[in-house]
Amino acid sequence: MAQPIRIFDTTLRDGEQAPGCSMDINEKLEVARQLERLRVDVIEAGFAISSPGDFESVKRIASEIKDCAVASLARTSIKDIDAAYEAVKAASSPLIHTFISTSPVHMYHKLKMTPEQVLEKVAVMVAYASKKCPEVEFSAEDATRSEWDFLVKVFEAAIDNGATVINVPDTVGYTTPEEYARLISYLKTNIRNIDKAIISVHCHNDLGMAVANSLAAVGADATQVECTVNGIGERAGNAALEELVMALNTRRDYFKTSCRVDTTQIYRASKLVYSIIGTPAPINKPIVGANAFAHESGIHQHGVLAEPTTYEIMSPESIGLPKSRLVLGKHSGRHAFADRVRELGYELSEEDLNKYFEEFKKLCDRKKDVNDNDIEAIITNSISKIGGFYRLHSFDIHISGSATNSCVIRLEKAGEILEDVALGDGPIDAAYNAIDKMAHAPEHSLEDYSIRSVSEGKDALGEVIVKIKSGNKITTGRGLSTNIIESSILAYLNGLNKILERRVSGGEAGNIRYDST
Ligand code: KIV
Ligand code: ZN
């Protein structure tokens, strides 16, 4: 069997920078912990120079995570590389990931640099990064639209100057499996010093081929693949981790290699990321969609009952799909609750367990049966709860089908109770108008509002997800209650608190993507 494939996860960098996917520091830490349980090899935790908030979260992740390398992105500039190193240096295995564009269209129009200048910059900046950090990855952005001979020169310069990984990104999702495999083989044959570095691939999904392209590259001896949980990322996203890993595992016979990922953590990782970004999994999403292991047709059901492998190429257990859906209630004790939480794949501290048990008990007073979805909703909603500049104290609402609706809201802010009233087209509009009168949040607009029932029955928990736009960032707020007006208010406050938190921690300042060097 060939050497195992290194899984480089960039959910917290390339994934998180996509519109609607931004996460706050608590959410990023929670995702990083789950990536560690998943046993990815590298966590790209962010782009340290892009904002003080990003810097802080990369630093926190680097100091907490022990079993994965932790990387920060950096352009080929001293300031970027210094910030990246400062952020990752506490990691047990720190990595600086530096990049510059190499395609004619990017060099000419975006960088306004000649190929010679780019080559020089790669040599100088990779040397600078590798003096600081033992592991340096160099990416040739837009590699698949670059001239192959130029790529050879650039990668040779990077390796000569200390790069330990060279990455060949399909930045705009342009390549095809066969072409990409040829490019990887070409680089492997023609880069003089390739024995000193590993080849990594990084594919975007614009034409729906990110996973196929990555796997074709593995067939051509690339030994690192970059991916994100659920395939989140710029535009159509990145190669999906769960698809890559399950393809490598299921077709080990074909790829003759695998990876060290614990696949039984996949389902939980996927759920966590979907719940943080406030988007449900498409039902037909490979591996993690609700229908991925469902068999509707009689013929298929009959086959699976007789022998699961008739229609299942992988088992639901292999991705950690919970087997039973147990119901708890007000007579269930802390023990039963703790057991169920563990079975659902959560490893919680005593403190968190106590906190969630309290919420579970409160829920049992309002709801007869509490099932796995309810428990997971309690946990994921708490992860998204930010300290809170404004907390809901109480509210009174007047709802009318024919006249204007009104809402009185009382908020708690640093021990003080604020109260205001507002009118609105509907009760939620009225509530949000009242909040806006009191909360001093930066200019914002509500971009999306969705509500879903977490479980069955009239007493089900209602989860509201809002998307609030402030500046050029979209923030997700979530709220959970058996009263849907309350969930709506909590979701809006959660979103506004996150926006305020980001402003206070300086997370707003930069927002650099990769448009210049
Ligand atoms: O898609 C891309 O080219 C990137 C690089 C920064 C690696 O994300
Ligand atoms: Zn990318």
Short mmCIF file of N, CA and C and ligand atoms in Angstrom, two decimals, residues 13-14 202 204 238 514, ligand 2:
data_model
loop_
_atom_site.label_atom_id
_atom_site.label_comp_id
_atom_site.label_asym_id
_atom_site.label_seq_id
_atom_site.Cartn_x
_atom_site.Cartn_y
_atom_site.Cartn_z
N ARG A 13 -10.53 28.32 6.77
CA ARG A 13 -9.93 29.39 5.98
C ARG A 13 -10.67 29.54 4.65
N ASP A 14 -10.49 28.62 3.71
CA ASP A 14 -11.14 28.77 2.41
C ASP A 14 -12.65 28.61 2.57
N HIS A 202 -5.51 21.14 -4.51
CA HIS A 202 -6.51 22.00 -3.88
C HIS A 202 -7.52 22.36 -4.97
N HIS A 204 -11.32 23.55 -6.53
CA HIS A 204 -12.62 24.22 -6.37
C HIS A 204 -13.63 23.53 -7.29
N ASN A 238 -15.25 24.02 -2.23
CA ASN A 238 -14.01 23.26 -2.38
C ASN A 238 -14.35 21.77 -2.45
N TYR A 514 -7.58 37.45 -1.34
CA TYR A 514 -6.24 37.39 -1.90
C TYR A 514 -6.16 38.13 -3.22
ZN ZN B 2 -9.03 27.83 -2.59
#
